[in-house]
Short mmCIF file of C-alpha atoms in Angstrom, two decimals:
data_model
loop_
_atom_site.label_atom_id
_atom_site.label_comp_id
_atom_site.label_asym_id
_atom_site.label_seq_id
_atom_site.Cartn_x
_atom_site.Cartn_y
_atom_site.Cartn_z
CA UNK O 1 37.01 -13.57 -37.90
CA UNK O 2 36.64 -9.93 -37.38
CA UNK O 3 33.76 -10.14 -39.74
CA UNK O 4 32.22 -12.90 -37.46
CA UNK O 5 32.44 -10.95 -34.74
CA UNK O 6 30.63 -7.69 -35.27
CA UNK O 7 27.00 -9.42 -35.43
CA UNK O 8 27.39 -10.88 -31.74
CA UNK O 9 28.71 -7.68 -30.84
CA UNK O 10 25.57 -5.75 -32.13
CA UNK O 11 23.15 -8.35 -31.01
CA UNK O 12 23.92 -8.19 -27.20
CA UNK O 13 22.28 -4.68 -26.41
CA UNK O 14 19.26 -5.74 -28.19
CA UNK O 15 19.01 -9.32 -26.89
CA UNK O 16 19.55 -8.15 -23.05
CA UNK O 17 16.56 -5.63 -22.66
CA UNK O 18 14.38 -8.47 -24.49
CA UNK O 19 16.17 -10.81 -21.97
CA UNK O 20 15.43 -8.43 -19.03
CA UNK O 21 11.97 -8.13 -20.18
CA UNK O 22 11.11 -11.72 -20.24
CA UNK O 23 12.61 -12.57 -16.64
CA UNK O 24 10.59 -9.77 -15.16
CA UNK O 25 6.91 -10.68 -17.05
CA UNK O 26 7.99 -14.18 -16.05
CA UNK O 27 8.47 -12.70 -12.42
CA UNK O 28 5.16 -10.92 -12.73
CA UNK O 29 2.94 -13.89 -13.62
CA UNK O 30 5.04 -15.78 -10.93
CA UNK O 31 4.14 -13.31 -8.21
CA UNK O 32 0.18 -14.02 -9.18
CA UNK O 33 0.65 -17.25 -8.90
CA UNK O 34 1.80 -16.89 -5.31
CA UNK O 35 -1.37 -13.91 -4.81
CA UNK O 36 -3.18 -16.46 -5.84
CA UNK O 37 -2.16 -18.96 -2.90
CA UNK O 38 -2.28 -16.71 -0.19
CA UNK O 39 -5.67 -15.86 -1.49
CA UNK O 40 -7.11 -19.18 -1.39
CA UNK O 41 -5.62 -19.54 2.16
CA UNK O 42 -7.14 -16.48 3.26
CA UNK O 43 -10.59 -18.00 2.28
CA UNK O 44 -9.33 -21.27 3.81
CA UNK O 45 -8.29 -20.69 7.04
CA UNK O 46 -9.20 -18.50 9.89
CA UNK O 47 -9.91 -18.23 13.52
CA UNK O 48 -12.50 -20.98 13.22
CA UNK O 49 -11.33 -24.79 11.99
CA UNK O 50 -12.90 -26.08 8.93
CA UNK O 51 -12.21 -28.66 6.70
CA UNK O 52 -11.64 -28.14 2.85
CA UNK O 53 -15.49 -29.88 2.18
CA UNK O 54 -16.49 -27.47 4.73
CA UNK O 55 -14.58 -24.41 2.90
CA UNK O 56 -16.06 -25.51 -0.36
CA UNK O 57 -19.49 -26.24 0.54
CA UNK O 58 -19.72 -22.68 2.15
CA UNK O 59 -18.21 -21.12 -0.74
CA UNK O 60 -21.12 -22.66 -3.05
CA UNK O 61 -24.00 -22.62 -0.46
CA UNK O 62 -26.00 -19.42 -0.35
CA UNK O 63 -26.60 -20.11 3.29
CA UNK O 64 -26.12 -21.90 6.31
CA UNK O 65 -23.07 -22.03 8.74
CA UNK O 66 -20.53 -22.26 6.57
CA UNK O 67 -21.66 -19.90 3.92
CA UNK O 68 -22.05 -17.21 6.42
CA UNK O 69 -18.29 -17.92 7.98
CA UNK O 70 -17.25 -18.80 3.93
CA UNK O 71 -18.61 -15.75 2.08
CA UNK O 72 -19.72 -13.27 4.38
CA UNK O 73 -16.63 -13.39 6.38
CA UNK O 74 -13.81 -14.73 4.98
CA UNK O 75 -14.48 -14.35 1.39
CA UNK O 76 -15.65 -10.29 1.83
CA UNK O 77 -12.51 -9.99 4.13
CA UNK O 78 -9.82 -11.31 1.05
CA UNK O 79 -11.50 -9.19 -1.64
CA UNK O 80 -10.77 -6.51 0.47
CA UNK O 81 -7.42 -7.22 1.72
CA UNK O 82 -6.72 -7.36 -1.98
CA UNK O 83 -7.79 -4.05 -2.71
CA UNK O 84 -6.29 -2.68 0.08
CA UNK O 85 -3.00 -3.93 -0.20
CA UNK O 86 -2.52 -3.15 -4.04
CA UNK O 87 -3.43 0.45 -2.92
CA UNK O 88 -1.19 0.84 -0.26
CA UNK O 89 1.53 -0.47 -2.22
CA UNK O 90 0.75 1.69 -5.42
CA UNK O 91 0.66 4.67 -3.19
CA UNK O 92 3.81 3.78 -1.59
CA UNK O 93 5.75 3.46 -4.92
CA UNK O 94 4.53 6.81 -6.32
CA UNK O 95 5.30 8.24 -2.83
CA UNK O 96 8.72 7.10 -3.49
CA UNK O 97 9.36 8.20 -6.80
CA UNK O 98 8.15 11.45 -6.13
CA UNK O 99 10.25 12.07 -3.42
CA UNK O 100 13.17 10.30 -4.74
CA UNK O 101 13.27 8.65 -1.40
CA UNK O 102 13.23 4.71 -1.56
CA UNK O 103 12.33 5.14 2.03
CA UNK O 104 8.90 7.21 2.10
CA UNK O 105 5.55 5.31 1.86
CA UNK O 106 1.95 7.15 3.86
CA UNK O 107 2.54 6.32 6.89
CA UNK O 108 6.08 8.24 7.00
CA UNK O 109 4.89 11.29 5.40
CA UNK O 110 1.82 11.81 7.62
CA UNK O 111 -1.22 10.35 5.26
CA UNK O 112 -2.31 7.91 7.44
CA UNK O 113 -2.30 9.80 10.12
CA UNK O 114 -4.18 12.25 8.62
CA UNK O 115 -6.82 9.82 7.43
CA UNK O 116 -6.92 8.62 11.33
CA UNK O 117 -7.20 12.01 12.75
CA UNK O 118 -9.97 12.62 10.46
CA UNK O 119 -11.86 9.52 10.73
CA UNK O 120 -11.61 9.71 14.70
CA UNK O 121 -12.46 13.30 14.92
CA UNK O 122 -15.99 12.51 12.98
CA UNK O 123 -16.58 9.58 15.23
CA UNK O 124 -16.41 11.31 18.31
CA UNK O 125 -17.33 14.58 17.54
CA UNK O 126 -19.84 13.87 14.45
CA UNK O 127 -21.31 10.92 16.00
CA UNK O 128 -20.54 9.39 12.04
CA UNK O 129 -20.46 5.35 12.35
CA UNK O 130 -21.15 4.25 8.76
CA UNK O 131 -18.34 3.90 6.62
CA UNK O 132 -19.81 6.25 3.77
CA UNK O 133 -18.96 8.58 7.01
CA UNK O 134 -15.16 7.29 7.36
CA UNK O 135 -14.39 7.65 3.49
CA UNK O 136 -15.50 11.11 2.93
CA UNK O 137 -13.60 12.07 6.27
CA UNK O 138 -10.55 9.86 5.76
CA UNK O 139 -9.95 11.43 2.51
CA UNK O 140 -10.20 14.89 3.75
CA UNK O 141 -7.39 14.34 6.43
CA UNK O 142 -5.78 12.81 4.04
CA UNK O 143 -5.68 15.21 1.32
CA UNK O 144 -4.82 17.79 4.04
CA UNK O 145 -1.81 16.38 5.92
CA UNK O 146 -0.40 15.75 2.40
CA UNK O 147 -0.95 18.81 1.09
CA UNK O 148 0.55 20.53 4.78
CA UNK O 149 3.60 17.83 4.26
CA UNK O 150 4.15 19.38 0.79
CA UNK O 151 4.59 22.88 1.78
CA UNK O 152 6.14 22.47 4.93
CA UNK O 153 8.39 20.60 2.97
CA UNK O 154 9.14 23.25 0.66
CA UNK O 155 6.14 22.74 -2.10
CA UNK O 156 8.42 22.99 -5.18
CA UNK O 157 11.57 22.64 -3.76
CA UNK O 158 10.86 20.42 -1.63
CA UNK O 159 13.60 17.58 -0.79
CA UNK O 160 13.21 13.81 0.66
CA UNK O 161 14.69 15.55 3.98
CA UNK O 162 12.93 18.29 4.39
CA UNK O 163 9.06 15.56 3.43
CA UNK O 164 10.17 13.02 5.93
CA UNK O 165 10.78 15.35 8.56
CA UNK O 166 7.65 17.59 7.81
CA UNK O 167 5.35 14.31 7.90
CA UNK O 168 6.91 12.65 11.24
CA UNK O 169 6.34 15.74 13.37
CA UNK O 170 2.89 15.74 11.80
CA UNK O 171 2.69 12.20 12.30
CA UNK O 172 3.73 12.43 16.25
CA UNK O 173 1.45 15.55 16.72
CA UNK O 174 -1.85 13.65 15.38
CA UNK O 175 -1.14 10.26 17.02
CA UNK O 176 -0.76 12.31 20.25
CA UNK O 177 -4.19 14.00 19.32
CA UNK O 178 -5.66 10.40 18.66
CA UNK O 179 -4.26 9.03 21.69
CA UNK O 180 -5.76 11.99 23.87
CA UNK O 181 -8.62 11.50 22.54
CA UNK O 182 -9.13 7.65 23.15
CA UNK O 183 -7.96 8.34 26.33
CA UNK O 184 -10.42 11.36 27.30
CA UNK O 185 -13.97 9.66 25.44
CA UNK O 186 -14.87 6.24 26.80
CA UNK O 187 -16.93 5.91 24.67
CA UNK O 188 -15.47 6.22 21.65
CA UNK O 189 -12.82 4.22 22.52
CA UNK O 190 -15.03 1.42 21.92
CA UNK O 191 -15.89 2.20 18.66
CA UNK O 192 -11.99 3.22 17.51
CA UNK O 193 -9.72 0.80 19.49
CA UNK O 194 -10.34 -1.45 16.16
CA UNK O 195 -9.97 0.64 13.67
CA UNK O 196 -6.99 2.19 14.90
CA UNK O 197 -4.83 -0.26 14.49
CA UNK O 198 -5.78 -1.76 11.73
CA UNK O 199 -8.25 -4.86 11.20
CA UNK O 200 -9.72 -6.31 7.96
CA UNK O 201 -12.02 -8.29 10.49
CA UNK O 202 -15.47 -5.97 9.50
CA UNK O 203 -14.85 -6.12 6.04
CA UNK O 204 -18.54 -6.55 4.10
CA UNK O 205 -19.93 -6.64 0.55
CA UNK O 206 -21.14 -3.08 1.33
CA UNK O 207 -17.60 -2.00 2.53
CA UNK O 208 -16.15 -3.00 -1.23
CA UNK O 209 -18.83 -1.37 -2.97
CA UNK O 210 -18.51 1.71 -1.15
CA UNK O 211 -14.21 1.66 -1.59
CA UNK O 212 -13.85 0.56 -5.32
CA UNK O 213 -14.70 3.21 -7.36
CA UNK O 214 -12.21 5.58 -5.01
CA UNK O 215 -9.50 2.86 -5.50
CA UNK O 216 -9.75 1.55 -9.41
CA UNK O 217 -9.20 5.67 -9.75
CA UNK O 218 -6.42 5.54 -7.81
CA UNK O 219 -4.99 2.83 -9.53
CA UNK O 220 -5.58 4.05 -13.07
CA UNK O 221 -4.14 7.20 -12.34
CA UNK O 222 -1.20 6.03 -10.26
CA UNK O 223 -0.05 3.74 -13.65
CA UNK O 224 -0.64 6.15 -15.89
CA UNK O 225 1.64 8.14 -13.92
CA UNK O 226 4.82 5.88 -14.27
CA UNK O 227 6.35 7.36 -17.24
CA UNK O 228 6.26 11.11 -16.41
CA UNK O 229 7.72 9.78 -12.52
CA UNK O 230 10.49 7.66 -14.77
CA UNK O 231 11.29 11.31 -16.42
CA UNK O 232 11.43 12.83 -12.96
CA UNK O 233 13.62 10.32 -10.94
CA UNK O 234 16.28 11.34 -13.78
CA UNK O 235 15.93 14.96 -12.06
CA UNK O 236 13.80 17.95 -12.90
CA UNK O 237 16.20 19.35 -15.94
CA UNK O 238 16.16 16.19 -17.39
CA UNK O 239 12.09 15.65 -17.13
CA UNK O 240 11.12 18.76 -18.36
CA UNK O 241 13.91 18.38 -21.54
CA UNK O 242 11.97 15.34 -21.89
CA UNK O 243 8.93 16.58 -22.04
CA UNK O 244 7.34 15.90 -18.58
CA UNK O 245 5.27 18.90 -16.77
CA UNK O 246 6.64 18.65 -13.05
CA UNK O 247 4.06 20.35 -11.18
CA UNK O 248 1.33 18.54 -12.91
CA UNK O 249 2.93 15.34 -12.29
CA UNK O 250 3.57 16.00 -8.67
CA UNK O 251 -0.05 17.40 -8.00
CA UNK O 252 -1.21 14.18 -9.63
CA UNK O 253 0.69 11.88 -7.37
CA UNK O 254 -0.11 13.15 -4.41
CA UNK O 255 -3.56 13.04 -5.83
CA UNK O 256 -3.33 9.22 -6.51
CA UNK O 257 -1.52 8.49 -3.29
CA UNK O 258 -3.83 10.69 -1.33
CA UNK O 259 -7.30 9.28 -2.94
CA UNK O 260 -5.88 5.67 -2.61
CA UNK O 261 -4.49 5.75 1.03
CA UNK O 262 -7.57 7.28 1.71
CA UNK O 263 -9.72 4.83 0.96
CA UNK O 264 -7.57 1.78 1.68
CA UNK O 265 -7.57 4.12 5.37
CA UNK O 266 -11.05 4.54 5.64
CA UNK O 267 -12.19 0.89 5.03
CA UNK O 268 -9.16 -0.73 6.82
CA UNK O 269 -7.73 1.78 9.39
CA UNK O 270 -4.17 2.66 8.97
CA UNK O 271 -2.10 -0.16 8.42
CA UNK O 272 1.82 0.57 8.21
CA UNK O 273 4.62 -0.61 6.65
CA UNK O 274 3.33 -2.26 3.58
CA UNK O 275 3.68 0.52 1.32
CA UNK O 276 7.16 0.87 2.60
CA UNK O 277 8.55 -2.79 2.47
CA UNK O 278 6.68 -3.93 -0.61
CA UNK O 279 8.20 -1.39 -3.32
CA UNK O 280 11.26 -0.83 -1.49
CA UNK O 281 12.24 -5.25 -1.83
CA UNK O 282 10.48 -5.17 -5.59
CA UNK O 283 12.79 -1.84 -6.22
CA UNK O 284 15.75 -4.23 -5.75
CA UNK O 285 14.89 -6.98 -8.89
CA UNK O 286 13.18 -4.88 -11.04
CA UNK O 287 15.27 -1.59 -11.17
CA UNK O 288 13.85 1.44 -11.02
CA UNK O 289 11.46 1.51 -13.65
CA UNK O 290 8.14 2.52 -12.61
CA UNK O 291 6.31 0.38 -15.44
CA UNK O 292 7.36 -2.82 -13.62
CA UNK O 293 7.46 -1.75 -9.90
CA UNK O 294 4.44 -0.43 -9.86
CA UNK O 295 2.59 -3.44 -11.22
CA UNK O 296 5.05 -5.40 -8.71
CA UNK O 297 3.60 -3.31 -6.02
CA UNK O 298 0.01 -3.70 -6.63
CA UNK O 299 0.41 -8.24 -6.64
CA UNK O 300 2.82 -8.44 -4.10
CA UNK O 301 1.09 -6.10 -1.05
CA UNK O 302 -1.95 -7.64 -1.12
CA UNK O 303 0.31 -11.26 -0.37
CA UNK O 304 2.15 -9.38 2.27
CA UNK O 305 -1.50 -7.88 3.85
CA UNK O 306 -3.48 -11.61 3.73
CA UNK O 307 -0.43 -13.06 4.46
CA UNK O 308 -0.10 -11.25 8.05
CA UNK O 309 -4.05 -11.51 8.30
CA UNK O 310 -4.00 -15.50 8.26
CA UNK O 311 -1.02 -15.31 10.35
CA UNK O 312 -3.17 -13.28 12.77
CA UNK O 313 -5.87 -15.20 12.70
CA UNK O 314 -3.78 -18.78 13.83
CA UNK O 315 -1.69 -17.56 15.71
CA UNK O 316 -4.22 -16.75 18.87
CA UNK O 317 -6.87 -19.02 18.43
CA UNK O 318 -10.16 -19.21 18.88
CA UNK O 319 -9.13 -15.24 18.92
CA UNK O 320 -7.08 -13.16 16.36
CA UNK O 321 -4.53 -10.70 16.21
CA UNK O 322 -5.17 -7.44 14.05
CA UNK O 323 -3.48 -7.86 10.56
CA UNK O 324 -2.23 -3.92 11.67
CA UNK O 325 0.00 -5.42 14.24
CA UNK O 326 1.13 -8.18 12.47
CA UNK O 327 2.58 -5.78 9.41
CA UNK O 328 3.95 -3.58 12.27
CA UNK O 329 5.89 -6.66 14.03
CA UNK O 330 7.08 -7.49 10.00
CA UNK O 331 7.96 -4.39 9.28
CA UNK O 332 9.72 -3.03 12.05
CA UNK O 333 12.57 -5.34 11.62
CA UNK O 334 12.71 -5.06 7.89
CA UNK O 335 12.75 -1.46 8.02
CA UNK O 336 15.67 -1.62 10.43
CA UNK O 337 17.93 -3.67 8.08
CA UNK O 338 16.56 -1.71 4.66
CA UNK O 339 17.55 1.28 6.65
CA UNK O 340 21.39 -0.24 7.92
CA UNK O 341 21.90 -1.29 4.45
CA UNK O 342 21.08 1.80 2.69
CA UNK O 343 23.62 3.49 4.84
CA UNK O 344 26.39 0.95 4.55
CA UNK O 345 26.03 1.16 0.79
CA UNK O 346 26.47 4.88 0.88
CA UNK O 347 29.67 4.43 2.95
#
């Protein structure tokens, strides 16, 4: 019996990472699936009512009515929203891990704001209206509010604390600037009341082209980046016994969450909350292994971003609400209880 025994006994560790595996690739391909459907019904419906002939002869027609409302709009406006949203969750997960604070994503530590600042500034000062304009200046505030949140958060020793509070007084200062600003310039008030909060709504063929290459580098870099944030998370004595190089590692995370915020910024305006909620829930079934949350991330914030875009776009028709205040009305709540249970579980 005892002899029985000791081959079940040894077979259990083994068998439950393979186990573990498995349920989470299954997960994975699940989680397309469902991308997948709020894709389609992102190309489906909208502000204007057509039927599913209608949707499908505008998707094949290369013009006419429908094709313009099909593909020009609606199909240029997914593609997008799926780029975006895989980069603001990627960015929010790294964000995370580097900070070791399940409760950072860009918005919280000043990158968005940054990228808003920026992007406003050249708009009413520069006279820039082209988005090759917006990227080049959304990336610059970007890169500089994070690099600002870094050392006023205390560059090497920095601590989730000391980041979160560096990056909302940053945050408060520059939406006050953006605010006065709006506020002051009729003008350009026009042009950034949009953007500002956040709209997929002028999304083009030539807004994708110009966005890709600056997000496929993020992305890249961001996953090649899970292992050496793995190390990290297990603290800094730990990494560098295990062979990670910590200021490398943090200079190329900001880097990734910098170049994709930025560009997810410039094409979208800043849209909150999503990199936040997204790795934050996926953090909870996956554990906190970066080689499965991060992939996590990138499927399930684009269905979170086209999901509150369709929603947008029914709920006020023949008008539409801005998918930026739809994630905000989300998110609010969600970051409420996420917060309320974090601190009842550390009671």
């Amino acid at each position: 019996m005892l002899v029985d025994s000791v081959p079940e006994q040894r077979a259990e560790p083994v068998a439950a990472p393979s186990a573990r595996r498995a349920v989470r690739a299954v997960g994975l391909l699940a989680s397309l699936g469902v991308l997948a459907v709020v894709a389609l019904a992102s190309i489906a419906v909208g502000a204007k009512e057509l039927s599913v002939a209608q949707v499908w002869h505008g998707l094949f027609a290369s013009s006419g009515t429908y094709g313009d409302v099909v593909v020009d709009e609606r199909l240029a406006r997914t593609l997008l929203g799926l780029l975006a949203g895989a980069a603001l969750g990627l960015a929010g997960a790294v964000l995370q891990a580097l900070t070791r604070n399940p409760l950072a994503d860009p918005g919280l530590l000043g990158i968005n704001a940054g990228a808003s600042a920026a992007v406003v500034t050249a708009i009413t000062f520069f006279g820039v209206t082209s988005l090759s304009g917006y990227v080049w200046f959304a990336f610059l505030g970007a890169a500089a509010v994070g690099a600002l949140v870094w050392f006023l958060g205390g560059s090497r020793g920095a601590t989730p604390v000391r980041l979160a509070l560096a990056g909302t007084a940053i945050s408060a200062a520059l939406y006050g600037y953006l605010q006065a600003v709006m506020i002051t310039n009729g003008a350009a008030l026009a042009k950034m009341r949009f953007w500002t909060v956040g709209s997929l709504s002028s999304a083009t063929d030539t807004t994708i082209e110009q966005v890709l290459p600056f997000l496929v580098a993020g992305t890249v870099l961001a996953l090649a980046l899970a292992r050496p944030l793995n190390a990290m998370e297990m603290g800094d004595d730990t990494a560098r016994a295990l062979g990670a190089h910590l200021n490398r590692t943090r200079a190329l995370s900001m880097l990734a969450a910098t170049v994709l915020c930025g560009a997810a910024t410039a094409a979208c305006g800043p849209i909150v909350f999503v990199g936040l909620m997204v790795p934050h829930v996926v953090r909870s079934f996956t554990g906190p292994d970066l080689r499965w949350i991060l992939p996590y991330a990138a499927v399930l914030s684009p269905v979170l971003l086209l999901g509150s875009d369709v929603i947008g776009r029914v709920v006020a028709r023949p008008s539409e609400v801005q998918v930026g205040i739809i994630t905000a009305i989300i998110g609010g709540p969600v970051f409420i209880f996420l917060v309320r249970r974090r601190r009842t579980a550390q009671l």
